[in-house]
Coordinates of C-alpha atoms in Angstrom, one line a residue:
M1 CA -85.1 314.6 172.4
P2 CA -82.7 316.7 171.2
R3 CA -80.4 314.0 170.5
R4 CA -82.4 312.5 168.8
Q5 CA -83.8 315.0 166.3
E6 CA -80.4 316.2 165.2
F7 CA -79.2 312.7 164.9
L8 CA -82.2 311.9 161.9
T9 CA -81.5 315.4 160.7
Q10 CA -77.9 314.8 160.1
F11 CA -78.4 311.1 158.6
A12 CA -81.7 312.6 156.3
A13 CA -80.2 314.2 154.0
P14 CA -77.8 312.4 150.9
T15 CA -74.2 313.5 151.8
R16 CA -72.3 315.0 149.6
P17 CA -68.8 315.9 149.5
S18 CA -67.1 319.0 150.3
I19 CA -65.9 321.1 147.5
H20 CA -63.5 324.3 147.6
I21 CA -64.8 327.2 146.2
C22 CA -62.0 330.0 145.5
K23 CA -64.0 333.5 146.1
I24 CA -62.9 334.3 142.3
C25 CA -64.9 331.8 140.9
R26 CA -68.0 332.3 143.2
R27 CA -68.2 336.3 142.7
L28 CA -68.3 335.3 138.9
A29 CA -70.7 332.8 139.1
S30 CA -73.1 335.4 141.1
T31 CA -72.3 337.9 139.0
A32 CA -73.5 335.7 136.3
T33 CA -76.9 334.4 137.9
A34 CA -78.1 338.3 139.0
S35 CA -77.5 339.0 135.4
A36 CA -80.0 336.5 133.8
A37 CA -82.2 336.8 136.2
H38 CA -82.3 341.0 135.5
A39 CA -82.5 339.7 131.6
S40 CA -85.8 340.1 129.4
P41 CA -87.6 337.0 128.0
V42 CA -87.0 336.4 124.3
E43 CA -90.1 336.7 122.6
N44 CA -90.3 334.1 119.4
P45 CA -90.4 335.9 116.2
P46 CA -93.9 336.0 114.7
P47 CA -93.6 333.4 111.4
H48 CA -93.7 335.5 107.7
A49 CA -96.8 335.9 106.3
A50 CA -97.6 333.3 102.7
V51 CA -96.9 335.4 99.7
S52 CA -99.8 334.3 97.0
S53 CA -99.4 336.0 93.4
N54 CA -101.5 335.0 90.6
K55 CA -99.1 335.2 88.0
P56 CA -98.4 331.4 86.0
F57 CA -94.4 330.1 86.7
V58 CA -92.4 330.1 84.3
P59 CA -89.7 327.5 84.0
L60 CA -85.9 329.2 83.8
R61 CA -84.2 328.6 80.3
T62 CA -80.5 327.5 81.7
A63 CA -79.8 324.3 78.8
Y64 CA -77.6 325.8 75.4
K65 CA -77.9 323.7 71.9
V66 CA -74.1 323.2 71.7
K67 CA -72.8 323.0 68.3
A68 CA -69.6 322.5 66.2
S69 CA -69.0 325.2 63.6
I70 CA -66.2 324.8 61.0
L71 CA -63.8 327.5 60.0
L72 CA -62.8 326.5 56.3
S73 CA -59.8 329.0 54.5
R74 CA -58.2 328.7 52.1
P75 CA -54.4 330.4 52.8
P76 CA -53.0 332.7 51.0
L77 CA -51.3 331.9 47.3
I78 CA -48.8 334.4 46.7
T79 CA -46.8 337.7 48.7
R80 CA -48.7 340.7 49.8
D81 CA -47.7 343.7 47.8
L82 CA -44.8 345.8 49.0
T83 CA -44.7 349.4 50.6
P84 CA -43.4 352.0 48.4
F85 CA -40.9 352.1 51.5
E86 CA -40.1 348.5 50.7
K87 CA -39.5 349.3 47.1
S88 CA -36.8 351.4 47.7
Y89 CA -35.6 350.1 50.5
F90 CA -34.9 346.3 48.4
L91 CA -33.3 348.2 45.7
Y92 CA -31.1 350.6 47.2
Q93 CA -30.3 347.1 48.4
R94 CA -29.8 345.5 45.1
R95 CA -27.4 348.9 44.0
L96 CA -25.3 348.8 47.4
N97 CA -24.5 345.3 46.3
E98 CA -23.6 345.9 42.9
R99 CA -21.3 348.8 44.4
L100 CA -19.7 346.2 47.3
A101 CA -18.7 343.6 44.3
M102 CA -16.3 342.0 42.8
P103 CA -16.2 343.5 38.9
F104 CA -17.8 340.7 36.2
S105 CA -15.4 338.9 34.5
R106 CA -16.3 338.9 31.0
Y107 CA -14.0 336.8 29.1
F108 CA -14.4 334.3 32.2
Y109 CA -18.2 334.0 31.3
Y110 CA -18.1 334.7 27.6
Q111 CA -14.9 334.2 25.1
K112 CA -14.1 336.8 22.7
G113 CA -15.6 337.3 19.4
T114 CA -18.7 334.8 19.6
P115 CA -21.7 335.9 20.2
G116 CA -22.8 335.5 23.7
D117 CA -20.0 338.7 24.0
V118 CA -21.5 340.9 21.4
E119 CA -24.7 340.1 23.1
W120 CA -23.1 341.5 26.2
K121 CA -21.6 344.1 25.1
R122 CA -25.0 345.8 23.3
K123 CA -26.5 345.1 26.5
I124 CA -24.2 346.4 29.2
K125 CA -23.9 349.5 26.8
E126 CA -27.3 349.8 27.3
R127 CA -28.0 349.2 31.5
L128 CA -24.6 350.6 32.3
T129 CA -24.3 347.4 35.2
P130 CA -24.2 343.4 35.2
A131 CA -28.0 343.4 37.3
R132 CA -30.7 343.2 34.9
D133 CA -33.7 344.6 36.8
I134 CA -32.5 347.9 39.2
G135 CA -32.3 350.1 35.6
V136 CA -29.2 352.3 34.6
Y137 CA -26.8 352.4 36.9
N138 CA -23.2 352.1 36.7
A139 CA -22.0 351.2 40.4
Y140 CA -17.7 352.5 39.6
A141 CA -18.8 355.6 37.9
K142 CA -18.2 358.4 39.9
E143 CA -22.4 358.7 40.4
G144 CA -22.5 355.5 41.5
W145 CA -22.8 356.9 45.3
N146 CA -26.2 358.3 43.9
D147 CA -28.3 354.9 44.5
E148 CA -31.1 355.8 45.8
V149 CA -34.4 356.5 43.8
L150 CA -36.3 359.1 43.3
V151 CA -39.8 360.0 44.2
G152 CA -41.9 358.7 40.9
A153 CA -39.3 356.8 39.7
K154 CA -40.3 353.0 38.4
E155 CA -37.3 351.2 39.0
S156 CA -38.6 350.1 42.1
E157 CA -41.8 349.4 40.8
P158 CA -41.9 345.2 41.0
E159 CA -44.0 345.8 37.1
A160 CA -40.8 347.8 36.0
Q161 CA -38.2 345.0 37.1
V162 CA -40.7 342.0 35.5
E163 CA -40.7 344.0 32.2
A164 CA -37.0 344.8 32.4
L165 CA -36.3 341.3 33.1
L166 CA -38.4 339.8 30.1
W167 CA -37.0 341.9 27.8
D168 CA -33.3 341.4 28.3
A169 CA -34.6 337.1 27.5
E170 CA -36.1 338.1 24.9
V171 CA -34.2 340.7 22.3
E172 CA -31.5 339.2 21.0
G173 CA -29.0 341.1 18.8
L174 CA -28.2 339.5 15.1
K175 CA -24.6 339.5 14.1
G176 CA -22.9 342.3 15.6
E177 CA -22.8 345.2 18.1
E178 CA -23.1 347.7 15.3
E179 CA -26.2 345.5 13.8
Q180 CA -29.5 347.7 15.0
E181 CA -32.0 344.9 13.9
V182 CA -32.9 342.5 16.4
K183 CA -35.2 339.4 16.7
K184 CA -36.8 338.4 19.5
H185 CA -37.6 335.0 21.9
E186 CA -41.3 333.7 22.8
V187 CA -40.2 333.3 26.8
E188 CA -43.0 332.6 29.4
K189 CA -44.5 335.7 30.5
P190 CA -45.2 335.1 34.9
M191 CA -49.2 335.1 35.4
P192 CA -50.9 337.8 36.6
R193 CA -51.1 338.8 40.6
F194 CA -55.0 339.7 39.8
T195 CA -57.4 337.6 38.3
K196 CA -60.2 337.5 36.3
A197 CA -62.5 336.3 38.9
D198 CA -61.3 340.4 40.6
E199 CA -62.2 341.4 37.8
V200 CA -65.6 340.3 37.4
G201 CA -65.9 339.7 41.6
D202 CA -66.6 336.5 41.5
T203 CA -67.2 336.1 45.1
K204 CA -67.9 331.7 44.4
S205 CA -64.2 331.3 42.9
L206 CA -61.4 330.2 44.9
D207 CA -58.9 332.0 42.8
R208 CA -59.4 335.6 43.9
K209 CA -57.4 337.7 46.2
M210 CA -54.6 335.6 46.5
Q211 CA -52.9 337.5 48.8
R212 CA -56.0 337.4 51.3
T213 CA -57.5 334.7 53.3
L214 CA -60.7 333.7 52.6
Y215 CA -63.3 331.7 54.7
L216 CA -65.8 329.0 53.6
V217 CA -69.2 331.2 54.8
V218 CA -72.6 329.8 54.3
R219 CA -76.8 330.7 54.2
E220 CA -79.1 329.0 56.5
G221 CA -82.2 328.6 53.9
R222 CA -83.6 331.0 51.7
E223 CA -84.1 334.4 53.4
G224 CA -81.5 332.9 56.2
K225 CA -77.9 335.2 57.7
W226 CA -75.0 334.3 56.3
W227 CA -72.5 332.4 58.9
F228 CA -70.1 329.2 59.2
P229 CA -71.2 325.6 58.6
N230 CA -72.4 324.3 62.0
D231 CA -74.7 321.8 63.3
V232 CA -75.3 319.6 66.7
L233 CA -72.6 317.4 68.1
V234 CA -74.2 313.8 67.8
G235 CA -74.1 311.1 70.5
K236 CA -70.7 311.8 71.7
E237 CA -68.6 312.7 69.0
S238 CA -65.1 315.4 69.7
L239 CA -65.5 318.8 67.8
H240 CA -63.0 317.4 65.7
T241 CA -65.0 314.7 63.8
A242 CA -68.0 316.5 63.5
A243 CA -66.6 318.8 62.0
E244 CA -65.2 316.4 59.4
R245 CA -69.0 315.3 59.5
I246 CA -69.9 319.1 59.1
I247 CA -68.0 319.3 55.7
V248 CA -68.8 316.7 53.8
Q249 CA -72.2 317.7 55.1
A250 CA -72.0 320.9 54.0
G251 CA -69.4 321.3 51.2
G252 CA -70.5 317.5 49.2
M253 CA -66.8 315.5 48.9
N254 CA -65.5 317.2 46.3
M255 CA -62.6 319.4 48.7
N256 CA -59.5 318.1 49.7
T257 CA -60.2 319.5 53.2
W258 CA -57.6 319.1 56.9
V259 CA -59.0 320.0 59.9
V260 CA -56.3 321.0 62.3
G261 CA -55.8 319.7 65.7
N262 CA -58.8 318.7 68.0
I263 CA -59.0 322.1 70.2
P264 CA -61.3 325.3 68.8
L265 CA -60.1 328.4 68.2
G266 CA -63.0 330.3 70.0
H267 CA -66.4 329.6 71.1
Y268 CA -69.2 332.3 70.6
I269 CA -72.4 332.3 73.3
H270 CA -75.6 332.7 70.4
N271 CA -78.9 334.1 73.6
Y272 CA -82.0 333.8 71.7
G273 CA -83.4 337.7 71.8
T274 CA -87.1 337.1 70.6
A275 CA -89.2 334.6 70.8
A276 CA -88.9 333.6 66.7
E277 CA -85.3 332.7 68.2
F278 CA -86.9 330.0 70.1
K279 CA -87.2 327.0 67.7
D280 CA -87.7 324.5 69.2
K281 CA -90.8 324.4 72.1
S282 CA -90.7 321.4 73.1
E283 CA -87.2 322.5 74.9
D284 CA -86.0 324.6 77.3
L285 CA -83.5 326.3 75.1
K286 CA -81.5 329.6 76.7
G287 CA -79.5 329.8 73.1
E288 CA -76.5 328.1 71.6
K289 CA -73.0 327.6 71.8
F290 CA -70.5 327.4 68.9
F291 CA -67.2 325.8 68.9
F292 CA -65.3 326.7 66.0
M293 CA -62.4 324.2 64.3
K294 CA -60.2 325.5 62.3
G295 CA -59.5 323.5 59.0
R296 CA -58.4 324.1 55.6
I297 CA -58.9 323.5 52.2
M298 CA -56.3 322.1 49.8
A299 CA -58.5 321.3 46.3
G300 CA -61.5 320.9 45.4
Q301 CA -64.1 323.3 44.9
A302 CA -68.0 323.5 47.4
N303 CA -70.3 322.0 46.5
L304 CA -73.9 322.5 48.1
V305 CA -76.2 319.5 45.8
G306 CA -77.9 317.7 48.1
N307 CA -76.8 319.2 51.3
K308 CA -77.8 317.9 54.9
L309 CA -78.3 320.9 56.4
G310 CA -80.5 323.2 54.4
L311 CA -78.2 325.3 52.8
T312 CA -78.8 327.5 50.0
D313 CA -76.0 329.2 48.8
F314 CA -71.9 329.8 49.7
Q315 CA -69.3 332.3 49.3
W316 CA -65.1 332.4 49.8
L317 CA -64.4 336.0 51.7
A318 CA -61.7 337.7 53.4
K319 CA -62.3 339.0 56.7
D320 CA -62.8 342.4 55.4
E321 CA -66.0 341.4 53.2
M322 CA -67.0 339.2 56.0
Q323 CA -67.9 342.9 58.2
K324 CA -70.7 343.9 55.8
T325 CA -71.5 340.0 55.0
L326 CA -72.7 338.4 58.6
A327 CA -75.2 340.3 60.9
P328 CA -73.1 342.8 63.5
R329 CA -74.0 340.2 66.8
D330 CA -71.8 337.4 65.4
W331 CA -69.4 339.0 63.3
N332 CA -68.5 341.1 66.9
A333 CA -68.2 337.4 67.8
V334 CA -65.3 335.9 65.2
K335 CA -63.4 339.0 64.2
N336 CA -60.5 338.4 66.4
I337 CA -60.0 335.2 65.5
L338 CA -60.0 335.6 61.9
S339 CA -56.5 335.9 59.9
G340 CA -56.6 340.4 58.9
R341 CA -54.1 339.2 55.5

């Protein structure tokens, strides 16, 4: 009976393969089991209560209206005025050239006894030098080294030099160097650097501030602000194409213009600050983005009659004049992309 019971006990349990476990692994396993048994059960955190609000849902305005704007400019027509230092320096260089150059060979150019020779002797006696625009100066005299002008001298002024050149071209002796009677020839005089438009302050004229760059600014509506011509991009048109269209729609067909390049000079993000600026209530617009394209006018004049952008007035302004005309926020956005001259 004991053998039978031992036999049934042996074959009743499923046989398992014997696995050899080292002492270190057995010790680590028993330690992990004891730690899990003593650990407290994790409680589920309570769900957050739903926050109820009586405020209506206001959608965030994230979209912008993309616009192309043209900086149409007239470049300077003449060089700028010289500084007092530059005037003195250029006169000093011309007088220094007279000292270093070979003496003027009179008989190589004028035959002795001819009217040209007589006229030459009369003029050289007055100015002491072959040069006509450096004043009375003898480069080969004992005081030839003293070629710098004094403070307040008019020899370095461009106006005095022009008068000296005109006098030399107009005045001519009659019979000989002893004759004091002279006659004048009509000589075409250079145009003045300041025009009538500068005198009367005509900001619509392109014949003013010829030393500066002028930009076209327009007024939107009768009480609108002054700004550059601009419009919303239509369809898939590029900024270059939009700039050409804006020039025609704003200033008419009487301008010969050129849009420079396909890349804008800069951009300006104008966020609507007040409810009055939200013009289109059907769209959730946060503001407007302006991309400025560079343009040049070679000929013609702007004409706002029948324009399609609702413009009422225009001006051609320099950078310093534009600061007084544009809104402060708009001026701060474009002042660094405008030419200072």
